[in-house]
Coordinates of C-alpha atoms and ligand atoms in Angstrom, one line a residue:
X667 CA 153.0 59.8 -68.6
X668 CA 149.8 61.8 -67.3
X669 CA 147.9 59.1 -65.8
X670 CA 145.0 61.9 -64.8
X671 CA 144.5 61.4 -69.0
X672 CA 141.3 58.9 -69.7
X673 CA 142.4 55.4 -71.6
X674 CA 141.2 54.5 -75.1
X675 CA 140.1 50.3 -75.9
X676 CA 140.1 48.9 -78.8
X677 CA 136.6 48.5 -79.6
X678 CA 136.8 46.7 -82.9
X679 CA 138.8 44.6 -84.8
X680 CA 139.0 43.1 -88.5
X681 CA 141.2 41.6 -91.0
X682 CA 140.9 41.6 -95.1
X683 CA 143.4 39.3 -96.9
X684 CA 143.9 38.9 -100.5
X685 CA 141.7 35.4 -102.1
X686 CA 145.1 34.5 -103.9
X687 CA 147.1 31.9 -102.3
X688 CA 151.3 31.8 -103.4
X689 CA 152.8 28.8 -102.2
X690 CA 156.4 27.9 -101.8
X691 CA 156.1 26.0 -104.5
X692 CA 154.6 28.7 -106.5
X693 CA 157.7 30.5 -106.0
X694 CA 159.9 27.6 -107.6
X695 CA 158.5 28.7 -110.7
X696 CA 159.0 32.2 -111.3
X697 CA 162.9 32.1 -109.1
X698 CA 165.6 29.7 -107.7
X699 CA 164.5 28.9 -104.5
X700 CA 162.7 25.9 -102.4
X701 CA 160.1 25.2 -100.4
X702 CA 162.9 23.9 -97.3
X703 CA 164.8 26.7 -98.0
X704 CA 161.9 29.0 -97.1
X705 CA 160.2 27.2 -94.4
X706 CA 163.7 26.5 -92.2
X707 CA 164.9 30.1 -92.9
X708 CA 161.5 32.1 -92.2
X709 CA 158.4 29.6 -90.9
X710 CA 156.6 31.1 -93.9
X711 CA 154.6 28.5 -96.0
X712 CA 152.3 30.8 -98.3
X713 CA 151.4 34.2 -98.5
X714 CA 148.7 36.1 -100.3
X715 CA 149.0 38.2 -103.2
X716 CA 146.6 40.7 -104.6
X717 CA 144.6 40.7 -107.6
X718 CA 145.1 43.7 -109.9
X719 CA 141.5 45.9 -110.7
X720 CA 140.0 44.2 -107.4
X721 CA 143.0 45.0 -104.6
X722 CA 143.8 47.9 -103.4
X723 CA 145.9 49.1 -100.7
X724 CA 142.8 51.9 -99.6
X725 CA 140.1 48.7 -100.5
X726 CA 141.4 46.3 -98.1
X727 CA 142.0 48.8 -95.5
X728 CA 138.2 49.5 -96.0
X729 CA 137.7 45.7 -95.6
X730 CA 139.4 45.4 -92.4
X731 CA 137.5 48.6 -91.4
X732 CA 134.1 47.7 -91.6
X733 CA 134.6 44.4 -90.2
X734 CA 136.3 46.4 -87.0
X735 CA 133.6 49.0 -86.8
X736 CA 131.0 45.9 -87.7
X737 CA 132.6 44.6 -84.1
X738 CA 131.9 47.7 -82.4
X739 CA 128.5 48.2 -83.5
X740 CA 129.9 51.5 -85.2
X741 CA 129.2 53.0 -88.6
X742 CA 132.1 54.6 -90.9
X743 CA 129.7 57.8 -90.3
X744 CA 130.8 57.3 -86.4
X745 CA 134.8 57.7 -87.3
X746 CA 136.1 61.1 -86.2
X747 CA 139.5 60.4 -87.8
X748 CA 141.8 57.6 -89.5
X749 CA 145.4 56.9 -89.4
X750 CA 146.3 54.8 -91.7
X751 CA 149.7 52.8 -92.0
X752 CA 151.1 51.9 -94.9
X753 CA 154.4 51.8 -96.8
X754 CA 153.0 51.0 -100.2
X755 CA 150.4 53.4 -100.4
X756 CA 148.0 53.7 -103.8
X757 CA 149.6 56.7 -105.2
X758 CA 152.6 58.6 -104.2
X759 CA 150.6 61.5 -103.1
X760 CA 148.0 62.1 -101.4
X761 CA 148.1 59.2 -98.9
X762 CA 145.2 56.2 -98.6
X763 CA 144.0 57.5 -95.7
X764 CA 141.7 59.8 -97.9
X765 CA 141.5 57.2 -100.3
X766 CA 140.0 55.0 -97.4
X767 CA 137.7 57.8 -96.2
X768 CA 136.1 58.0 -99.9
X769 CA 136.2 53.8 -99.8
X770 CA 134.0 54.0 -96.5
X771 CA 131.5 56.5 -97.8
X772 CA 132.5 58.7 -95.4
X773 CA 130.9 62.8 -96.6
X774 CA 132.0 64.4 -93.3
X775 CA 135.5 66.4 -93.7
X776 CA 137.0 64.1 -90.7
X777 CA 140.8 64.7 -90.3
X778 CA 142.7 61.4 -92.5
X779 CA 146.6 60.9 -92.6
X780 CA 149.2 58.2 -93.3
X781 CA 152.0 57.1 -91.2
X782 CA 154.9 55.6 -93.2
X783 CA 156.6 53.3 -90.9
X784 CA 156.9 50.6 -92.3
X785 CA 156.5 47.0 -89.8
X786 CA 156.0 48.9 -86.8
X787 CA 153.6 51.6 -88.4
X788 CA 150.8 50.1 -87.3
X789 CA 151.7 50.4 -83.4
X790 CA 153.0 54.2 -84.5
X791 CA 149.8 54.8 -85.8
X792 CA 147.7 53.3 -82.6
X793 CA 149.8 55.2 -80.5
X794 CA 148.8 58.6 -82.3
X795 CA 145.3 57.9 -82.3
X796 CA 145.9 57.0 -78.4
X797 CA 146.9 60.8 -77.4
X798 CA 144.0 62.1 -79.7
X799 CA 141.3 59.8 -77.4
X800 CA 143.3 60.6 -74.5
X801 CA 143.7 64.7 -75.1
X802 CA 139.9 64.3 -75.3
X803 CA 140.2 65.7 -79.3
X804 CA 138.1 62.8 -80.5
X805 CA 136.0 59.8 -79.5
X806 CA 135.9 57.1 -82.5
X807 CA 139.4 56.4 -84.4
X808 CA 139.9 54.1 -87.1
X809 CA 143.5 52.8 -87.1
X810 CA 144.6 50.7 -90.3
X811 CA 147.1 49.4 -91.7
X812 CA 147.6 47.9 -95.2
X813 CA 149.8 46.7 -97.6
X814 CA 150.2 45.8 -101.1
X815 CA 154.1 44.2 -101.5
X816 CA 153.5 41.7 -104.2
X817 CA 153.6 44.1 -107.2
X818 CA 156.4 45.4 -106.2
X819 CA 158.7 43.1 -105.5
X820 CA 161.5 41.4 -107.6
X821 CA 159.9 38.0 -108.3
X822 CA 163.6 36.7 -110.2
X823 CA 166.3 34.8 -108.4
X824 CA 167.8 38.3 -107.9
X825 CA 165.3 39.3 -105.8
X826 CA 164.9 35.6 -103.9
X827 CA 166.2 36.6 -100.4
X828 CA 163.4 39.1 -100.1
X829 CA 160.7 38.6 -102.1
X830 CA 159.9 35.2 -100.9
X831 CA 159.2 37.4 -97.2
X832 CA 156.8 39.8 -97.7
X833 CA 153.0 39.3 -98.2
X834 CA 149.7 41.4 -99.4
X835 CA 146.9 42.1 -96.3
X836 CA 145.1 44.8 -94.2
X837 CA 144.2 44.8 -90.5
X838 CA 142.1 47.9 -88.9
X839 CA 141.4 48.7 -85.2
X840 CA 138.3 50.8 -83.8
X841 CA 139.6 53.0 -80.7
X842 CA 137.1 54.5 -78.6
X843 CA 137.5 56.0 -74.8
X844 CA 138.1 52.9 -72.4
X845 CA 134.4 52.0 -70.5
X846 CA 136.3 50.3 -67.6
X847 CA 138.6 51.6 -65.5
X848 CA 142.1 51.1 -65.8
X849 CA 141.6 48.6 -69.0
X850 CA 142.7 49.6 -72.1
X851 CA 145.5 50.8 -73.9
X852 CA 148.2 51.5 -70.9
X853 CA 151.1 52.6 -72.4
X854 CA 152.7 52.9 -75.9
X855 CA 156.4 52.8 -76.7
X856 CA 158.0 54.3 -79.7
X857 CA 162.0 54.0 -81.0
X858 CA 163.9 55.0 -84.2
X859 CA 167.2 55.0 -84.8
X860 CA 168.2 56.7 -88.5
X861 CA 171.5 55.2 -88.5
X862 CA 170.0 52.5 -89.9
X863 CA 168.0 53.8 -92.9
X864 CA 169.5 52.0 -95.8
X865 CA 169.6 48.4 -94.0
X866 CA 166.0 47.8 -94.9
X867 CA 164.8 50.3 -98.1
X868 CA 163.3 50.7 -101.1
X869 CA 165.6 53.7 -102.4
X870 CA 163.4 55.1 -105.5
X871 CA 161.4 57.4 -106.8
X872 CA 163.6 59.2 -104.2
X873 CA 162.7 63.5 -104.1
X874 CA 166.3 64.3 -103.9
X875 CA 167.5 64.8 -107.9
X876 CA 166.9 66.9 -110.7
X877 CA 164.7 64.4 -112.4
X878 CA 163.8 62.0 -110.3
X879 CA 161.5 60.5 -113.2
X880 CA 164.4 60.0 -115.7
X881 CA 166.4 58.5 -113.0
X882 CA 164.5 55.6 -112.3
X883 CA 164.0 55.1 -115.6
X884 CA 167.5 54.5 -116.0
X885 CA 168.0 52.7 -112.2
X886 CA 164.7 50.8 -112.4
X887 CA 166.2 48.2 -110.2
X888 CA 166.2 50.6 -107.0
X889 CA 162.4 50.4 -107.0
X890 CA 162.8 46.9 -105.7
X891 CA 163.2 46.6 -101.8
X892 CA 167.1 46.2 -100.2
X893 CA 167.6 44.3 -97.1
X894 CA 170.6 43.5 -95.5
X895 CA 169.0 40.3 -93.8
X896 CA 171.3 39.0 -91.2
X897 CA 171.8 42.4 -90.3
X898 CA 168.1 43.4 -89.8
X899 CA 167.8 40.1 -87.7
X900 CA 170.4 40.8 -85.6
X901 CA 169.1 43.8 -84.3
X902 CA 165.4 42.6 -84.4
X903 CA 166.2 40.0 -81.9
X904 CA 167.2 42.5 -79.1
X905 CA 164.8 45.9 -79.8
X906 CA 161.8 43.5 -79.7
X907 CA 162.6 41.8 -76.0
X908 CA 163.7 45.5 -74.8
X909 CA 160.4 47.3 -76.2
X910 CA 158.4 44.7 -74.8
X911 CA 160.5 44.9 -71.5
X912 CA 159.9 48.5 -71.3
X913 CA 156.1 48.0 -71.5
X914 CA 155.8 45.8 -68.8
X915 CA 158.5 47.5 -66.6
X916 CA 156.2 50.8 -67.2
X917 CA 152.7 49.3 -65.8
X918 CA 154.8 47.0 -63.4
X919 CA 154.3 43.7 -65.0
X920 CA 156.6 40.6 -65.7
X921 CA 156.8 38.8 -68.8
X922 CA 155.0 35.8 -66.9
X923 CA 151.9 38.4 -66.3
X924 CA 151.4 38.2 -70.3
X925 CA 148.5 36.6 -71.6
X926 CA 149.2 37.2 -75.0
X927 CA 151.9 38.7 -77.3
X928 CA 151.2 39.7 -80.6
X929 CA 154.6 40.3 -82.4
X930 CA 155.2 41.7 -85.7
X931 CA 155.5 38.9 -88.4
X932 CA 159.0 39.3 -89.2
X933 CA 160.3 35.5 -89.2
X934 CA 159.2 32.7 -87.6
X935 CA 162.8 32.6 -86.4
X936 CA 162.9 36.0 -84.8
X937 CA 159.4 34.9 -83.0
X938 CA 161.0 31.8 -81.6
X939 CA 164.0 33.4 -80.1
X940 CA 161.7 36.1 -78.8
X941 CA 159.6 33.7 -76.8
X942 CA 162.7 31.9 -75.7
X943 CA 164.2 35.3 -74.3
X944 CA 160.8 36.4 -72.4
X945 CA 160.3 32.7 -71.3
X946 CA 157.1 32.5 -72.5
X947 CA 154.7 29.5 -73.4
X948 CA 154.3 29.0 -77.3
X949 CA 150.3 29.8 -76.4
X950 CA 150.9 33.1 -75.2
X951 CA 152.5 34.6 -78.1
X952 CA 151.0 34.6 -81.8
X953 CA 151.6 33.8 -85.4
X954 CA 150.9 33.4 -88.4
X955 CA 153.5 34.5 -91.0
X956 CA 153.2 30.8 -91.6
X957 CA 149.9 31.7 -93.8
X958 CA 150.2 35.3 -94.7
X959 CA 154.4 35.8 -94.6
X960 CA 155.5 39.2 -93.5
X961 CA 152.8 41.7 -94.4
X962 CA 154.8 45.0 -92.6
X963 CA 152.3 47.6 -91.1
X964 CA 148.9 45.5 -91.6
X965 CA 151.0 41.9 -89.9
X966 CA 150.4 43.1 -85.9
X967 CA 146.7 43.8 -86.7
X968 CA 146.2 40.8 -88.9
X969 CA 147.2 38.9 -86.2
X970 CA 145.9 40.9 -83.7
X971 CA 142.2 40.0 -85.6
X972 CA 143.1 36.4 -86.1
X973 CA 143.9 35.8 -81.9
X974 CA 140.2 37.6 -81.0
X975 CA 138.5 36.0 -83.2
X976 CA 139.9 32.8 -82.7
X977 CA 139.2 33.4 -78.6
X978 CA 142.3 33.6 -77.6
X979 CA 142.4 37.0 -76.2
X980 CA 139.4 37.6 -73.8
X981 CA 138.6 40.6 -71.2
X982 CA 140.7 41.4 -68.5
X983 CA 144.0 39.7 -70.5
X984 CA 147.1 41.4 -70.6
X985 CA 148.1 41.8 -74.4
X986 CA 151.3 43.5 -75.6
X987 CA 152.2 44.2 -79.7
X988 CA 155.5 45.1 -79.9
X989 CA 157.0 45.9 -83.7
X990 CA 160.3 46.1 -85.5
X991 CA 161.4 47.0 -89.1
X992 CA 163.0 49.6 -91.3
X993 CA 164.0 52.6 -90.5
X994 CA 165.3 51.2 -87.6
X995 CA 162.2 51.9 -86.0
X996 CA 160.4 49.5 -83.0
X997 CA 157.7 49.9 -80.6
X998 CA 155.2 48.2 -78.3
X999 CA 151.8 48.6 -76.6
X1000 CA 150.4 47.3 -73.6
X1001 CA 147.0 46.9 -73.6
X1002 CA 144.4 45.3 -70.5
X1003 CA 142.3 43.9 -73.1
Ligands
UT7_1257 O1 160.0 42.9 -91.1 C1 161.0 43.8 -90.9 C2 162.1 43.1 -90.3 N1 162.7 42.1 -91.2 C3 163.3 41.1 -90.7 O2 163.3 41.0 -89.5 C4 164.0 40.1 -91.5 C5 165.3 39.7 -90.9 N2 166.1 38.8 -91.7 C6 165.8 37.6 -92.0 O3 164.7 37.1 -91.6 C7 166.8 36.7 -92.7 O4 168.0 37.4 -92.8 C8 166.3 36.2 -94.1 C9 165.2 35.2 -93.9 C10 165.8 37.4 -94.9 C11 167.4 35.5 -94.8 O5 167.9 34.5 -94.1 P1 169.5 34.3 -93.9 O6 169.7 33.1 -93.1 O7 170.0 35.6 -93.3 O8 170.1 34.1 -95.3 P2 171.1 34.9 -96.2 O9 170.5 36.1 -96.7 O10 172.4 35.1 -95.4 O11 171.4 33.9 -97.4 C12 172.0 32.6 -97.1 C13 172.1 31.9 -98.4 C14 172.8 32.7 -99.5 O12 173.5 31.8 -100.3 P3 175.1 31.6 -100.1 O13 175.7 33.0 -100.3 O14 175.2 31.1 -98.7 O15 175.5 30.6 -101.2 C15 171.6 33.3 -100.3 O16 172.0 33.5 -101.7 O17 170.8 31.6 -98.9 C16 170.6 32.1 -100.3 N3 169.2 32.6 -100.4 C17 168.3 31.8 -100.9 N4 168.3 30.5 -101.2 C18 167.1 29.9 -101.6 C19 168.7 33.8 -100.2 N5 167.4 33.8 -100.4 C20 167.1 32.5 -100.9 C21 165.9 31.9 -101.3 N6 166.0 30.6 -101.6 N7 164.7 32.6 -101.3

């Protein structure tokens, strides 16, 4: 790392989430499952789901947005360039980081592009606009990420073991240069490992057949997401310690030095084993999957949004996100708040 390179802070911060509440109990209704069953396996007890003609995956990224540039006391005419996160983006081309651009009002041809990393996109996509505030390129960022799961997954007992999981939401970040030295974003960590691809996927409309259109036609069910559960949490449980690890080890911290972790809302589960493993306090790591269940790129902002606002994150504090998901891909960032 070139440590001669100015830092960037996160100068804003916002949430949108979905008005529509789906319980556990609302689940009972449309599949085979319970309300135990869903709470002992994953912490989650409702998540929000959008609503069709109102929702949209740019929409609620624009939400999130102006409530993060609101916090900086920016416009959307201030934003040199968006990343935006997402793996259920409006169309299938182009990506909703133009779509957000039009959302915001925005006339000036900034630079807009999508990162498609699924639950660690969102600390992918802060670590990109980190180099271009770093480099010097540009000044004002706006990172997002957003997500729109619920109309896409499948909501029959087939489908149980993943569709109760995921969730609908959007979180956005304002990066600017750091006005105080050595606070800010320290270092960023980013892992993939390929191997993995098909663990954690949703296979169609996959580019690589004659005709991709009359294919899923005829294999409609490979639009739905795949996850091979117990595997995914197997590996979750030792990337996320090691990528936080790797963070502090970088800036010369220990785990105890944390004032706050924000994880990725994977599982409750996977959040309990992680604070057992760093041997932190329940109050210095966050969640909320219990509200929102796992809401992939936008969950680390989200609940990034929800710990500021809720004061539990003040100046000076030492603040990691760390990520883990599909792909296999992880990733963490250390941030002097
Ligand atoms: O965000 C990206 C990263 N994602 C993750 O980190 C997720 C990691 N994985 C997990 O969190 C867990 O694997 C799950 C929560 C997804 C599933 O929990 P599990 O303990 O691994 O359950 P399982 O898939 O092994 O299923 C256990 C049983 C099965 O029944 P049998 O075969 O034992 O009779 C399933 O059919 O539970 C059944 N089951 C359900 N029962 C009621 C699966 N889904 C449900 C359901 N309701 N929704």
């Amino acid at each position: 790392m070139n440590n001669t390179l100015r830092l960037s802070e996160i100068a804003g911060v916002g949430h949108y989430v979905p008005n529509r509440v789906v319980t556990n109990a609302d689940l009972t209704g449309l599949m085979d499952t319970t309300d135990e069953w869903i709470q002992e396996r994953t912490g989650i007890r409702e998540r929000r789901w959008f609503e069709e003609g109102k929702d949209t995956t740019a929409n609620m990224g624009a939400n999130a947005a102006r409530k993060a540039l609101e916090m900086a006391g920016l416009t959307p005419d201030d934003v040199q360039l968006i990343v935006f996160a997402t793996l259920s983006p409006d169309y299938f081309f182009p990506g909703s980081g133009v779509l957000l651009q039009r959302e915001l009002g925005i006339q000036a041809p900034i630079p807009a592009f999508d990162v498609r990393n699924q639950c660690s996109g969102f600390v992918y996509a802060l670590s990109m606009a980190d180099q271009f505030i770093k480099t010097g390129m540009y000044d004002t960022v706006l990172v997002v990420g957003s997500e729109i799961h619920s109309s896409g997954l499948d909501i029959s007992t087939r489908g149980r073991a993943v569709s109760v999981i995921f969730g609908d939401g959007a979180g956005a970040v304002v990066l600017r240069p750091s006005t105080r030295a050595e606070h800010g974003i320290l270092s960023t960590h980013l892992h993939s490992q390929g191997e993995h691809a098909e663990e954690l996927i949703v296979k169609e409309p996959g580019s690589n057949r004659n005709n991709r259109v009359e294919y899923v036609v005829a294999n409609e069910l490979d639009m739905y997401p795949y996850m091979n559960g117990q595997n995914v949490f197997k590996h979750a449980v030792v990337r996320f310690p090691q990528v936080i690890k790797e963070a502090l080890d970088q800036n010369g911290y220990q785990p105890q030095d944390l004032d706050m972790l924000i994880p990725h809302q994977a599982n409750l589960r996977i959040t309990q084993y992680v604070q057992q493993k760093m041997g932190l306090p329940e109050s210095k790591i966050f969640s909320n999957i219990q509200r929102y269940g796992n809401t992939t790129a936008a969950s680390v902002p989200i609940a990034l949004s929800e710990a500021v606002q809720e004061g539990r994150i003040k100046r000076g504090d030492l603040v990691c996100l760390a990520a883990f998901g599909s792909g296999f891909t992880w990733a963490s960032a250390l941030i002097k708040w």
